[in-house]
Coordinates of N, CA, C and O and ligand atoms in Angstrom, one line a residue:
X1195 N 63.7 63.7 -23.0 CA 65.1 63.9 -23.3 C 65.5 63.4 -24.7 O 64.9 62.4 -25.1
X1196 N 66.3 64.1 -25.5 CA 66.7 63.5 -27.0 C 67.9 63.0 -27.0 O 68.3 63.3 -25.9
X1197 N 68.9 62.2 -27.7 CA 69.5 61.4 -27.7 C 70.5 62.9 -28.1 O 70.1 64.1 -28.1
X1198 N 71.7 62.5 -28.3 CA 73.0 63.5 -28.7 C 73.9 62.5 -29.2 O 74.7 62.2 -28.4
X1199 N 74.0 62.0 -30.2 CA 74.9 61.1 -31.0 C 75.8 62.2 -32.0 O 75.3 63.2 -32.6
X1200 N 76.8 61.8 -32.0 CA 77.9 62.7 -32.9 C 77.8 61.5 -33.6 O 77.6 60.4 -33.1
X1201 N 78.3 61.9 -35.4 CA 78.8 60.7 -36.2 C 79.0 61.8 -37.3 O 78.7 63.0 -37.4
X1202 N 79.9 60.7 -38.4 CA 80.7 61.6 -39.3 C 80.5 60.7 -40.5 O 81.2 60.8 -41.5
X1203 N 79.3 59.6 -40.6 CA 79.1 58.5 -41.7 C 78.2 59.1 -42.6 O 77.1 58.6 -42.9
X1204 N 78.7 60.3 -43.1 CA 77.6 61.5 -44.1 C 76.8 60.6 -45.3 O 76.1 61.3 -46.0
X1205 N 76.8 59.2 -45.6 CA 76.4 58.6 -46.3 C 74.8 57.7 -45.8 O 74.1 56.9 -46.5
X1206 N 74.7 58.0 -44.5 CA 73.7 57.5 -43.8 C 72.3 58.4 -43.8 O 72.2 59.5 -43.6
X1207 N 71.4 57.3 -44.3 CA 70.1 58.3 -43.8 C 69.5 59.2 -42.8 O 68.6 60.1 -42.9
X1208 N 70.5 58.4 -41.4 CA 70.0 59.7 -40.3 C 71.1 60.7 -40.3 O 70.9 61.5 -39.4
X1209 N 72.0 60.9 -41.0 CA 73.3 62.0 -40.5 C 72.7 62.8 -41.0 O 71.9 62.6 -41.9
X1210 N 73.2 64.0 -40.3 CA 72.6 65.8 -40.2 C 73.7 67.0 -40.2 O 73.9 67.0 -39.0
X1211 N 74.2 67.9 -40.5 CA 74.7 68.6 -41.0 C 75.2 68.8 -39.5 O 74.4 69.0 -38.7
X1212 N 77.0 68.8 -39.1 CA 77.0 69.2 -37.6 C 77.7 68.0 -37.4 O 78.6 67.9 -36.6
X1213 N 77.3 67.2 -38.1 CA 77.6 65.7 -37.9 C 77.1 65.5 -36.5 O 77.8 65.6 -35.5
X1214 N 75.4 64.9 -36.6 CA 74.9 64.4 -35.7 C 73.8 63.6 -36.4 O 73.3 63.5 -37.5
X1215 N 73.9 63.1 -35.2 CA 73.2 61.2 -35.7 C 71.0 62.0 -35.2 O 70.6 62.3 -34.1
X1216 N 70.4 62.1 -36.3 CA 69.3 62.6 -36.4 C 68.2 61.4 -36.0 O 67.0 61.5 -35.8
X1217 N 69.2 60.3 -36.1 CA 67.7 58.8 -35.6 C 67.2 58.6 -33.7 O 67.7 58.8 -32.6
X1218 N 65.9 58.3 -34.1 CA 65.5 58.5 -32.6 C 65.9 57.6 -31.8 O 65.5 57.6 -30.6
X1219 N 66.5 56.9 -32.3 CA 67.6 55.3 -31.6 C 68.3 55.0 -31.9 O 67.8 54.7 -32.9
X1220 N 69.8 54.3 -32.0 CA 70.4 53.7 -32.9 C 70.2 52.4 -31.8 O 69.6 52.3 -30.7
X1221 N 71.3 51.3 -32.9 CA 71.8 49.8 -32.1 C 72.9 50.0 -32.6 O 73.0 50.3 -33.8
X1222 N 74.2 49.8 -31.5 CA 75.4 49.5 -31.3 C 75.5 48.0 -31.6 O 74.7 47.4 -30.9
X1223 N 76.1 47.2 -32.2 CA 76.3 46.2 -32.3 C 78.0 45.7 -32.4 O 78.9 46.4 -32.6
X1224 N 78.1 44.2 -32.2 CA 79.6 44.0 -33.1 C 79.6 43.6 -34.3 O 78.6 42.9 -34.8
X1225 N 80.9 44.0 -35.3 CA 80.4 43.7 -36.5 C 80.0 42.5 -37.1 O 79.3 42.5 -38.1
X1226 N 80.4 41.1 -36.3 CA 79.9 40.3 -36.7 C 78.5 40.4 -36.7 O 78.1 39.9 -37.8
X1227 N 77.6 40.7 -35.9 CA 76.4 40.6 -35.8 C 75.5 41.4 -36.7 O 74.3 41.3 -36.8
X1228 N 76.4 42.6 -37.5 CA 75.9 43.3 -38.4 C 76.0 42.5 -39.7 O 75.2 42.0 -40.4
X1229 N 77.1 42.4 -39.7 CA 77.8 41.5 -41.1 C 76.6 40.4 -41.0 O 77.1 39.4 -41.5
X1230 N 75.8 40.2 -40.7 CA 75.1 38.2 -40.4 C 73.4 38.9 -40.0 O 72.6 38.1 -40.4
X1231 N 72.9 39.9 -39.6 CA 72.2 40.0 -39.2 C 71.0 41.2 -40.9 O 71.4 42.0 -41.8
X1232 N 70.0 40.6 -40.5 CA 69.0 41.2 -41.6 C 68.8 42.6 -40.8 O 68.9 42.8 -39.5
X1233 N 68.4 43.6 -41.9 CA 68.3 45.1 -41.5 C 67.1 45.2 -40.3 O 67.1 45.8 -39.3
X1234 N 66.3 44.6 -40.8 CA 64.9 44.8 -39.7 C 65.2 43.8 -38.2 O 64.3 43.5 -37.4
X1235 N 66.5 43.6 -38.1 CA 66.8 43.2 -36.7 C 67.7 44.5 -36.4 O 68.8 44.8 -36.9
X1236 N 66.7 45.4 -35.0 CA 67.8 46.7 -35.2 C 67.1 46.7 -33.8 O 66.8 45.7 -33.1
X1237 N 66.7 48.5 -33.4 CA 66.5 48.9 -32.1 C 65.1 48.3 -31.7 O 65.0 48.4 -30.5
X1238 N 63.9 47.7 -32.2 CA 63.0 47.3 -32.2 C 62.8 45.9 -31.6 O 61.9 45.6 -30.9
X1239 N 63.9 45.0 -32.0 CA 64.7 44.4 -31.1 C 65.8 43.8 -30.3 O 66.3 42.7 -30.1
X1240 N 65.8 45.4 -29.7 CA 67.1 45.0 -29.1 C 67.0 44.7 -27.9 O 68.1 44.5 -27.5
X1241 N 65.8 44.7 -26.8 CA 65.6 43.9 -25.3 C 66.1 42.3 -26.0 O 67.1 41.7 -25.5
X1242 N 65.5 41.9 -26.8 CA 65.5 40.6 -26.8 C 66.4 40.1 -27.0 O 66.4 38.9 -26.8
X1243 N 68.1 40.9 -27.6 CA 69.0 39.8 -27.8 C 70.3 40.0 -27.3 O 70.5 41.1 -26.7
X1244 N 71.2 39.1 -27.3 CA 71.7 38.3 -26.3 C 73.3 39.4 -26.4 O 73.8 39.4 -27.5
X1245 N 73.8 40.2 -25.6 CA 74.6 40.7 -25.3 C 75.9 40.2 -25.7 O 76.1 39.0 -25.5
X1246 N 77.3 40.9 -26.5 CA 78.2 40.3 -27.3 C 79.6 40.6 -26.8 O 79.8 41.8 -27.0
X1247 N 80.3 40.2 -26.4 CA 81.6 40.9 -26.2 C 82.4 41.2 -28.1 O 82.3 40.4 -29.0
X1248 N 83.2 42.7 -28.1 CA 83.5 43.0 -29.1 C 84.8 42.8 -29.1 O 85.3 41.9 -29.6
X1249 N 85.6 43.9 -28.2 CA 87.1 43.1 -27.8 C 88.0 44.9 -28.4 O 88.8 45.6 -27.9
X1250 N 87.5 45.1 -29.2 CA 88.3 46.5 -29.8 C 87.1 47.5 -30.5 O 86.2 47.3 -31.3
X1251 N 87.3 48.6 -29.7 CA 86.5 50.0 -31.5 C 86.3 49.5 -32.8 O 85.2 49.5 -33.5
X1252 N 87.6 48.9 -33.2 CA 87.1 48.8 -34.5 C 86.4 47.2 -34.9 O 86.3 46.7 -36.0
X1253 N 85.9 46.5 -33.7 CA 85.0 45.1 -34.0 C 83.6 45.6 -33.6 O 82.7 44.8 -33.4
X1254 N 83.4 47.1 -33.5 CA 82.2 47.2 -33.4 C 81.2 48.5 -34.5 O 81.9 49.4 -35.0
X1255 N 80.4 48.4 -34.7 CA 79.1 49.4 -35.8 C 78.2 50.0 -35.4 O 77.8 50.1 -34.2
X1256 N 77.6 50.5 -36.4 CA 76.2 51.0 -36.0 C 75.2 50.5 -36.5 O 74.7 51.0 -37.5
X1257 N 74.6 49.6 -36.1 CA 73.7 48.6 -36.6 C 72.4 49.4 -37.3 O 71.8 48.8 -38.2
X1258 N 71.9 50.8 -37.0 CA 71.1 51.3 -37.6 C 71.7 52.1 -39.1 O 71.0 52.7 -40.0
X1259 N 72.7 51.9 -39.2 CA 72.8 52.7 -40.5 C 72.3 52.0 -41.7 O 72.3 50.7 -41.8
X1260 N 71.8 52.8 -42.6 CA 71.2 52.6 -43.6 C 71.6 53.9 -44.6 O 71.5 55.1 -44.5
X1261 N 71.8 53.2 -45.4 CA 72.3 54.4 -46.8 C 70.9 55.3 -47.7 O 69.7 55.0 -48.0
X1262 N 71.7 56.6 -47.7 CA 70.4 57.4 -48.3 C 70.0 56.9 -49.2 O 70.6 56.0 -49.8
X1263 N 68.5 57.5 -49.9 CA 67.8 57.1 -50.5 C 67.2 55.4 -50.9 O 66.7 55.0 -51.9
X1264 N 67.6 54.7 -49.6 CA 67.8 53.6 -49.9 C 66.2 53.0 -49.7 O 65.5 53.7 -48.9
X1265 N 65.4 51.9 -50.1 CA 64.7 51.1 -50.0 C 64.4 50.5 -48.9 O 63.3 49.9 -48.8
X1266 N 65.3 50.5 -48.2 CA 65.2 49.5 -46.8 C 65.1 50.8 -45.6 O 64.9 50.3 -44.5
X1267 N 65.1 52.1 -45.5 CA 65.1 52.7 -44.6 C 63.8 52.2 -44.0 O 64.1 51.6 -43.0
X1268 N 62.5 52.1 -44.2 CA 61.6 51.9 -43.6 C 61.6 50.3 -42.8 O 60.7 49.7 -42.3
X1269 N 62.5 50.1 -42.8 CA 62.6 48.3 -42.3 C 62.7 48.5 -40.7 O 61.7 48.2 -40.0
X1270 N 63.9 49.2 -40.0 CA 63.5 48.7 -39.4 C 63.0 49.6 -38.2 O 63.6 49.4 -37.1
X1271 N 62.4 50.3 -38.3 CA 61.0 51.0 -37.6 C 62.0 51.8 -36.6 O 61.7 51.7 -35.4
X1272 N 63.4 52.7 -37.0 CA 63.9 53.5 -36.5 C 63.6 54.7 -37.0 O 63.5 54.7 -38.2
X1273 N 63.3 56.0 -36.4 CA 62.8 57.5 -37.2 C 63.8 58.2 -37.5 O 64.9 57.7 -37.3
X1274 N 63.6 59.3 -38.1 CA 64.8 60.3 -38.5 C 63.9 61.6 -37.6 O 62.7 61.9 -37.6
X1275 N 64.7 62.0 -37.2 CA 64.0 63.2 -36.4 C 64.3 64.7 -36.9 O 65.1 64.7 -37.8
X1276 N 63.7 66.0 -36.5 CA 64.1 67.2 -37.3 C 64.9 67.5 -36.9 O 65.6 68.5 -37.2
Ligands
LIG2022 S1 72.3 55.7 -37.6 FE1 74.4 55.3 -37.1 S2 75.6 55.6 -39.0 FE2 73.6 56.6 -39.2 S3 73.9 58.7 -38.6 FE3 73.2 57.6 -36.8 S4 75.1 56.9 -35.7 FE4 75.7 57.5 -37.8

């Protein structure tokens, strides 16, 4: 089964024409935990950590985005799919 993520953050390395999220996983997170957290803490692991209450839409992110052409896409071991 493939994932079906809609998103409209055309500045991201997985967004795809359609506006769909092209990564073979994302992590949902709250923003605090984005804002504080290093890029290569993402879907790789995310069993391991500790569940957050957010409180509103806008206290939460996409913990996989990563900006195109950027240097850090390879961190943290999320794919881009065709
Ligand atoms: S990784 Fe996140 S920000 Fe990037 S396209 Fe997918 S849903 Fe959007």
């Amino acid at each position: 089964m493939t994932q079906h993520i809609h998103c409209i953050v055309n500045d991201c390395h997985y967004w795809k024409q359609g506006n769909m999220c092209a990564a073979n996983e994302i992590l949902v997170a709250t923003d605090q935990f984005g804002a504080t957290q290093p890029d290569k803490i993402d879907c790789n692991m995310a069993k391991q950590l500790t569940p957050q209450t957010a409180g509103t839409c806008m206290q939460t992110c996409c913990k996989s985005y990563v900006p195109k052409n950027s240097n850090k896409v390879f961190q943290d071991g999320v794919k881009k799919m065709s």
